[in-house]
Short mmCIF file of C-alpha atoms and ligand atoms in Angstrom, two decimals:
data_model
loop_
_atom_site.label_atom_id
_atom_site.label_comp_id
_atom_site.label_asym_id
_atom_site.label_seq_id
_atom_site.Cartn_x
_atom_site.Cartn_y
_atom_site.Cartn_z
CA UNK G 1 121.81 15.36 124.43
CA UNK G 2 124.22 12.55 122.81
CA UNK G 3 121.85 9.66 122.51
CA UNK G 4 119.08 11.25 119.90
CA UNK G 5 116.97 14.53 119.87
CA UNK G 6 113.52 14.05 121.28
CA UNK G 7 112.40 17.11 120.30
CA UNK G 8 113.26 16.25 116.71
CA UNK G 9 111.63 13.34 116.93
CA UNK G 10 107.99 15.42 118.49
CA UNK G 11 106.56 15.12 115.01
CA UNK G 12 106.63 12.05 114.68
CA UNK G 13 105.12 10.80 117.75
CA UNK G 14 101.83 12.66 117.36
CA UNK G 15 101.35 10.47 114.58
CA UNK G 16 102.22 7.92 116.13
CA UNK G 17 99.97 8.17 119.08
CA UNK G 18 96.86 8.91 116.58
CA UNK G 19 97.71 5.96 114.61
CA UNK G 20 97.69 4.27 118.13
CA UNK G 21 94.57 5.19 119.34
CA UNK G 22 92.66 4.46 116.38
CA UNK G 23 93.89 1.04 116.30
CA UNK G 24 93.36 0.44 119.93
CA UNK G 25 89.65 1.99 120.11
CA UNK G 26 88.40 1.11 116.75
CA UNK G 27 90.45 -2.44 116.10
CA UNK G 28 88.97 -5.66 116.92
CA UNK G 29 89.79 -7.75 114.55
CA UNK G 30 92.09 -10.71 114.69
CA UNK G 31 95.50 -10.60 115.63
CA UNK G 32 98.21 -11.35 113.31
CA UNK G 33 100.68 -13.98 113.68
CA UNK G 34 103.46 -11.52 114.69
CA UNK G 35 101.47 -9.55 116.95
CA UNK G 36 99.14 -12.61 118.95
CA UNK G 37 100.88 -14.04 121.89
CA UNK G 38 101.60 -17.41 122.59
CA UNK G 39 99.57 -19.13 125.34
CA UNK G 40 101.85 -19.72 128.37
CA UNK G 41 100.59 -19.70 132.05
CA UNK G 42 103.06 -16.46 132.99
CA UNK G 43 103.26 -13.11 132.54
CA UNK G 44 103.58 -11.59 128.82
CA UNK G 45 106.74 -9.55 128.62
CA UNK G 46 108.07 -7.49 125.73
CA UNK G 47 111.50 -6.16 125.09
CA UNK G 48 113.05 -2.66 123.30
CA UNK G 49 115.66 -4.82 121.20
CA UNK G 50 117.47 -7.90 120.61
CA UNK G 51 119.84 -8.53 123.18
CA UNK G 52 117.09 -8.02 125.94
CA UNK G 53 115.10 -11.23 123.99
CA UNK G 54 117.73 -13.36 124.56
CA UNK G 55 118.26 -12.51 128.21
CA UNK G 56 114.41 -12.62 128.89
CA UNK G 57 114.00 -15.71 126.60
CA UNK G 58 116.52 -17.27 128.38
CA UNK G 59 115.31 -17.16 131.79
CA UNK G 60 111.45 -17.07 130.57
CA UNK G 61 111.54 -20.67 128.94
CA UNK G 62 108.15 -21.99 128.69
CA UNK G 63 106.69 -20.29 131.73
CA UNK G 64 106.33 -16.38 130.31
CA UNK G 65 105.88 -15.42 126.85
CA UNK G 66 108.71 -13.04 125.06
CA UNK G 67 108.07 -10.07 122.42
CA UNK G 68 111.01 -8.38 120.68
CA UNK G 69 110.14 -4.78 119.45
CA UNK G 70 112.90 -3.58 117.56
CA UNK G 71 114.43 -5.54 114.56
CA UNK G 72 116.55 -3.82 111.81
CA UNK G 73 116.31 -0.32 113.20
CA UNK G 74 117.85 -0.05 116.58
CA UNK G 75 117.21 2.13 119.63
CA UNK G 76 119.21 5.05 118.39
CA UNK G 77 117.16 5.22 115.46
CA UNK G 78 114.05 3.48 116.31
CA UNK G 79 110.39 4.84 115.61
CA UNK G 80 107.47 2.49 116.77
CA UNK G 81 104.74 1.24 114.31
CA UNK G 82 101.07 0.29 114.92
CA UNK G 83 101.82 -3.18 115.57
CA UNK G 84 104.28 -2.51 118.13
CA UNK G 85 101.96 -0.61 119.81
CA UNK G 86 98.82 -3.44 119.36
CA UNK G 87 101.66 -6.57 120.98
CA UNK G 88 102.38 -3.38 123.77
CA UNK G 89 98.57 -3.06 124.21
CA UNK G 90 98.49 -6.35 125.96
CA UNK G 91 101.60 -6.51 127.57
CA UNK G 92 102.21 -6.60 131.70
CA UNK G 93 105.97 -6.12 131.72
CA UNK G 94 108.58 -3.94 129.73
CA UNK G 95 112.23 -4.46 129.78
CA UNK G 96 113.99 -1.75 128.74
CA UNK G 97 117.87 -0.45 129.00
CA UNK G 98 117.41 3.04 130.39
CA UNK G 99 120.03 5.09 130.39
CA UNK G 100 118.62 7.27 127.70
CA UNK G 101 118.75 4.89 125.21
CA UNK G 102 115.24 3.68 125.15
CA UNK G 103 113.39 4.27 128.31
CA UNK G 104 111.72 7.49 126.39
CA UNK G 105 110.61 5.74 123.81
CA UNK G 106 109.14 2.71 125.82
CA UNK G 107 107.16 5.25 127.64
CA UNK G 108 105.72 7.14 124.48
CA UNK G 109 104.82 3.47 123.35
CA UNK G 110 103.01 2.71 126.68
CA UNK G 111 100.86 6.05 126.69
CA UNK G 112 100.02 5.26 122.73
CA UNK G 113 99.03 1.80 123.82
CA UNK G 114 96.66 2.93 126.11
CA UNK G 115 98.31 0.03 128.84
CA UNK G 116 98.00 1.67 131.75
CA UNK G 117 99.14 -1.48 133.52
CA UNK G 118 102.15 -1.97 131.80
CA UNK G 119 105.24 -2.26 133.91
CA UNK G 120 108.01 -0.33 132.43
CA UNK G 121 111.84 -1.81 134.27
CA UNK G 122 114.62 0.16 133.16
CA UNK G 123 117.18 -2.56 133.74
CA UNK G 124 120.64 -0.77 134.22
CA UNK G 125 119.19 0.49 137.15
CA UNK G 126 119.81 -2.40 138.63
CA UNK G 127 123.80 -2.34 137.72
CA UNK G 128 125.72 -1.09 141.15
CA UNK G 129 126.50 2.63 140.03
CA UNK G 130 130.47 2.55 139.98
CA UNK G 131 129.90 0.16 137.05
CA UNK G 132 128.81 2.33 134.77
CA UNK G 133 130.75 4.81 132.80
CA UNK G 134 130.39 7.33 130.38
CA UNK G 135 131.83 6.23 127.53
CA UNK G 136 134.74 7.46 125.49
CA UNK G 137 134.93 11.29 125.90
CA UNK G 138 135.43 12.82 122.22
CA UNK G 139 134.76 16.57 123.52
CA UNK G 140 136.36 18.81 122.47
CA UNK G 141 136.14 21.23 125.14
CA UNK G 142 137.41 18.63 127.70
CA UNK G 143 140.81 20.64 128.47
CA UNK G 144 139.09 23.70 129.30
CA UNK G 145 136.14 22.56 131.45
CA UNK G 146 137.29 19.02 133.38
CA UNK G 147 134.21 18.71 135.47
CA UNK G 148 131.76 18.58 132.39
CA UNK G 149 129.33 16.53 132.88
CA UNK G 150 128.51 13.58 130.40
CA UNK G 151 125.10 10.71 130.11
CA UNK G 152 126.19 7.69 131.29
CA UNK G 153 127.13 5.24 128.80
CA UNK G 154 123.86 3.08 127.62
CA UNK G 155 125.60 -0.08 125.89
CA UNK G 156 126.27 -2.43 129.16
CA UNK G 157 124.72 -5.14 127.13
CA UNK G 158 127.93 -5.05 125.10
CA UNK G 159 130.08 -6.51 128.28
CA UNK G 160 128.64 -10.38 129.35
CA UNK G 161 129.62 -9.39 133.42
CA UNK G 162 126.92 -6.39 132.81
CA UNK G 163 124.70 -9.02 131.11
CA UNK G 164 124.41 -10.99 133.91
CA UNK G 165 122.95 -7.85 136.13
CA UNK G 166 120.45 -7.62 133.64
CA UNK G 167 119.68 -11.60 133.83
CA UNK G 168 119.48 -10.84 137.41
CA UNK G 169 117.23 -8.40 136.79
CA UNK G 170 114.96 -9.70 134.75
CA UNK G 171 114.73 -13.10 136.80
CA UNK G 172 113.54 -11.11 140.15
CA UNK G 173 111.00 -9.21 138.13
CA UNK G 174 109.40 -12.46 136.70
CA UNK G 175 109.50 -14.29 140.01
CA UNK G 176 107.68 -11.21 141.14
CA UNK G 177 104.90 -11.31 138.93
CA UNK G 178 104.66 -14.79 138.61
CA UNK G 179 105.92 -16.37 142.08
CA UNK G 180 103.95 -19.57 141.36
CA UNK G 181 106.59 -20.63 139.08
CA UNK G 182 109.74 -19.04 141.04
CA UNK G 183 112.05 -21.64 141.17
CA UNK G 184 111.65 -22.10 137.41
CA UNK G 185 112.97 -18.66 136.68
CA UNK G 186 115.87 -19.39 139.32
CA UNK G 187 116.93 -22.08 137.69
CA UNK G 188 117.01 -21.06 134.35
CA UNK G 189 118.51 -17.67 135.60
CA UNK G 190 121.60 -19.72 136.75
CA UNK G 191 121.73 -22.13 133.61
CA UNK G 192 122.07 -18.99 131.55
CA UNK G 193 124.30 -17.13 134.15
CA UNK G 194 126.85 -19.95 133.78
CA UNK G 195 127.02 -19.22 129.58
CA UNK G 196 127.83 -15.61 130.04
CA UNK G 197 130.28 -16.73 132.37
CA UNK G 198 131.65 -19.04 130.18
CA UNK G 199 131.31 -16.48 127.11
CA UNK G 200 133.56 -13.94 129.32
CA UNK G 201 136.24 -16.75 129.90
CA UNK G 202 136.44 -18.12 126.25
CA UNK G 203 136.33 -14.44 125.12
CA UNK G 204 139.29 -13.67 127.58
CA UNK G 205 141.38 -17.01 126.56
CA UNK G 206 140.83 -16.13 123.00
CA UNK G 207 142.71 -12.45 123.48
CA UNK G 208 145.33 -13.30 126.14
CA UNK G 209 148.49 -12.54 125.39
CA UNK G 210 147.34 -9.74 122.44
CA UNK G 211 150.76 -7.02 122.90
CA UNK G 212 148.19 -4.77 120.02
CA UNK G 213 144.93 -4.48 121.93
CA UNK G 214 143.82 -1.23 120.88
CA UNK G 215 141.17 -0.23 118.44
CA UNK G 216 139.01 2.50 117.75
CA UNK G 217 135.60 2.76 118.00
CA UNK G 218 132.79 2.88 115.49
CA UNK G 219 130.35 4.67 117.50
CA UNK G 220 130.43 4.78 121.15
CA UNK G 221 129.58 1.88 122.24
CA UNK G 222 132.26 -0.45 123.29
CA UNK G 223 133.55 0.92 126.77
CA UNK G 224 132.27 -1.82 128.58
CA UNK G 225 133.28 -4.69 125.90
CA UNK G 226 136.56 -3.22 126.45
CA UNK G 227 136.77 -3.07 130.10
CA UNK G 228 135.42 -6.61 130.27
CA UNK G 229 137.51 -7.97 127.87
CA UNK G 230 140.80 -5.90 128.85
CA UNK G 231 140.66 -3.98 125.65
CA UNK G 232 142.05 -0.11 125.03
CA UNK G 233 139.38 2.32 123.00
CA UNK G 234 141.80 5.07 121.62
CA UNK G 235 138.66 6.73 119.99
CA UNK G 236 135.62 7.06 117.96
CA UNK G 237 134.83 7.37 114.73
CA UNK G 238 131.41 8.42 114.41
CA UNK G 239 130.38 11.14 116.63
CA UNK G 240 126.61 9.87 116.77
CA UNK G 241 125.83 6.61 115.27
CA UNK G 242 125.62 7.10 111.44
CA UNK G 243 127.20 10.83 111.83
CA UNK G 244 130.14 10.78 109.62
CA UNK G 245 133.63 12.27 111.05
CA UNK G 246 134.69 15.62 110.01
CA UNK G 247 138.03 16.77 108.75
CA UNK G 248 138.89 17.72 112.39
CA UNK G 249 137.82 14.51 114.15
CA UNK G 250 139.36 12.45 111.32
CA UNK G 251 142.87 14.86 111.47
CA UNK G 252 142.63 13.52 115.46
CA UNK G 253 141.90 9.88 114.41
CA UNK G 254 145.22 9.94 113.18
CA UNK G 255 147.10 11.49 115.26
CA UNK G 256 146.35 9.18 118.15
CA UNK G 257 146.74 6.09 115.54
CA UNK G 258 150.16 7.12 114.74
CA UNK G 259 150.92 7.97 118.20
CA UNK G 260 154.47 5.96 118.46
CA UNK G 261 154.06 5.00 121.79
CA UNK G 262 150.47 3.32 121.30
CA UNK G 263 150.03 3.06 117.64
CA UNK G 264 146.30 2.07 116.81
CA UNK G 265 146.03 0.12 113.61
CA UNK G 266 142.64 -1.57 114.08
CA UNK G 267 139.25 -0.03 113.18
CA UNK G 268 135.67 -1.53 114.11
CA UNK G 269 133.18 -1.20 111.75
CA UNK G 270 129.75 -1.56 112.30
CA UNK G 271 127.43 -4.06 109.56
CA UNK G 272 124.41 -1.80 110.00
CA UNK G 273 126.56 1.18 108.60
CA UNK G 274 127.60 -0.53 106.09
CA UNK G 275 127.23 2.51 103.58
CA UNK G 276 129.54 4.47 105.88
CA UNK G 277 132.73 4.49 104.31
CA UNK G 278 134.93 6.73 107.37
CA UNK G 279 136.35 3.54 108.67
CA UNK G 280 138.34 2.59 104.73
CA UNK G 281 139.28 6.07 104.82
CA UNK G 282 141.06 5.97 107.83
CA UNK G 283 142.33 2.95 107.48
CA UNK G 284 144.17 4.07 104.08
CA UNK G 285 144.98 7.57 106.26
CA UNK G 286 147.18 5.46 108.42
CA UNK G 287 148.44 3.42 105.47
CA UNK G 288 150.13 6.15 104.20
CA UNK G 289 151.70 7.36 107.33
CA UNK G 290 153.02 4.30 107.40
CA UNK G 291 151.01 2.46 110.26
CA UNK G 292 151.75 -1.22 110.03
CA UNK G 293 149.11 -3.40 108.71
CA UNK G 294 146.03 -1.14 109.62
CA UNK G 295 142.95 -3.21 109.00
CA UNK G 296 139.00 -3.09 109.97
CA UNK G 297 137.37 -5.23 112.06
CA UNK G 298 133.48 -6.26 111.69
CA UNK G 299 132.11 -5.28 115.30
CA UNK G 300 128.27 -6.03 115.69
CA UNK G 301 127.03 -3.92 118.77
CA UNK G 302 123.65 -6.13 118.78
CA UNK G 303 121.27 -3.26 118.38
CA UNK G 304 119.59 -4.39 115.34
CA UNK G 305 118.86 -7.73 114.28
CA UNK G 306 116.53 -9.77 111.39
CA UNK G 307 113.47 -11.28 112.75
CA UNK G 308 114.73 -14.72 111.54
CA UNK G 309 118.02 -14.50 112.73
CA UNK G 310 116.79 -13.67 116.38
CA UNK G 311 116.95 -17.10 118.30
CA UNK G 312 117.62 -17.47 122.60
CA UNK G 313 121.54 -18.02 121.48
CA UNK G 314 121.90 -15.21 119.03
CA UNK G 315 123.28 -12.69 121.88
CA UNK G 316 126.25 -15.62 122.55
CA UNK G 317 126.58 -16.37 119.27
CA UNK G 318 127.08 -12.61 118.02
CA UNK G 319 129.92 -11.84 120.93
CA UNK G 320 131.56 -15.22 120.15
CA UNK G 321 131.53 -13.65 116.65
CA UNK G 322 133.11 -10.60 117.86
CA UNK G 323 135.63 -11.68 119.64
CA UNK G 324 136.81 -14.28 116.84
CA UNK G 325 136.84 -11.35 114.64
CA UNK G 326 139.18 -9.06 116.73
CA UNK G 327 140.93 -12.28 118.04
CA UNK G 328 142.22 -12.63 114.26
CA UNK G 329 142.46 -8.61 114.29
CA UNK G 330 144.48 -7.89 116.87
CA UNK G 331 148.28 -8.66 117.03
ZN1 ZN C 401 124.79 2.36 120.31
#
């Protein structure tokens, strides 16, 4: 499995789900500030991480109240507290990726909240099929065996023309539950519709004309980023997220870096691994093989966020970020 062991993770979610059901049997006592929802006349929806808030947010306005589960640990890494479970507990709606990322642990977080009625929407379901990849393929055994199979590729959130599925998404599911106050979630569908739009053009003005538009990959999480933005991923340099490279996958790294015909001299790195170091030592790698100018680049994949940074315009303002970043970057 390439996106996180459940089994390792077994353990962990008995105690969770005891924790759980003692706080939802036993528990009546007020409602903290994080956990009590705002009064609004729609449904209450909650989200597995940050990008998802600002889509929901977005199209929710005033009309639906939006919860954001996961903050500074991501969905790769993610393990659900009591109060998670407690805002879950009173939820109707879930939005979710899928795609293995964090439709498992939605589900765990449903059955500990005791919700039965909580609606769990995967929402890369909803992206046409031939739209989604899976990823870049770092297997080793891919000579041998051509027809091996891979997951699909989770991190559609990553590319704004994927975005806007999920926006679609998420705007038919509210008008379903709340069809009173349709035309409200149309409208504020298309407002934000129109930004991602906008976010893909500026994003594709700002690289035009870029002869150097290949990088490599922290983890693997940028195929569709690329593809929207008309970017080349020569590889990855963390196996899983926060798995460091070995000697063989970093002896690889460089070969395709210094490969004359497409030579690779920017590196993403990733602010929440910040205490990985495998992106300075490749860059100094191709230094010394005398790759011009290698250099990292700051690439936030939105899966983690702080609570106070986590506004309706942080998903915007985070690509715009990004692509000003590898705008300077690339060549
Ligand atoms: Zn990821």
């Amino acid at each position: 499995m390439r996106w996180g062991s459940l089994a390792r993770r077994s353990l962990e979610w008995s105690v969770f789900s005891l924790v759980v059901a003692v706080v939802v049997s036993g528990c009546d006592r007020s409602l903290s500030e994080t956990d009590s929802w705002p009064n609004k006349p729609g449904p209450k929806v909650v989200v597995s991480f940050a990008p998802l808030y600002c889509f929901a947010v977005n199209v929710a306005g005033d009309d639906a109240a939006v919860k954001n589960v996961m903050t500074t640990t991501g969905p790769h890494d993610f393990n659900p507290t009591e109060q998670d479970a407690r805002l879950l507990s009173q939820a109707d709606i879930m939005f979710v990726i899928g795609l293995g990322l964090d439709e498992h642990i939605a589900k765990k977080m449903k059955d500990g909240s005791g919700n039965t009625k909580l609606r769990i929407v995967e929402l890369a379901e909803r992206i046409p099929k031939e739209k989604l990849c899976e990823g870049v393929c770092t297997h080793a055994h891919h000579k041998d065996d051509p027809d091996h199979k891979h997951d699909l590729d989770p991190h559609v959130w990553l590319s704004p023309e994927h975005a806007i599925y999920l926006v679609k998404a998420i705007r038919d599911e509210l008008k379903a539950a709340d069809p009173e106050r349709a035309a409200n979630y149309d409208r504020r569908a298309a407002e934000y519709i129109a930004k991602l739009e906008k976010l893909k053009a500026d994003g594709l003005a700002m690289l035009a004309g870029k002869a150097d538009n290949r990088l490599i990959s922290f983890h693997d999480s940028l195929a569709y980023f690329a593809d929207c933005f008309r970017l080349e991923i020569r590889g990855v340099l963390t196996p899983k997220p926060g798995q460091e490279p070995d000697e063989r996958e970093m002896k690889k790294l460089i070969r395709i870096c210094t490969d004359e015909t497409k030579p690779t001299r920017v590196i993403a790195v990733e602010p929440q691994y910040s205490k990985s170091n495998s992106g300075e030592v490749l860059r100094k790698e191709l230094e010394l093989k005398g790759v011009n100018n290698p250099v990292l680049a700051e690439i936030d994949t939105l899966e983690t966020v702080k609570p106070a940074d986590l506004t309706p315009d942080w998903y915007e303002q985070r690509m715009r970020a990004n692509l000003a970043e590898l705008a300077e970057k690339l060549k």
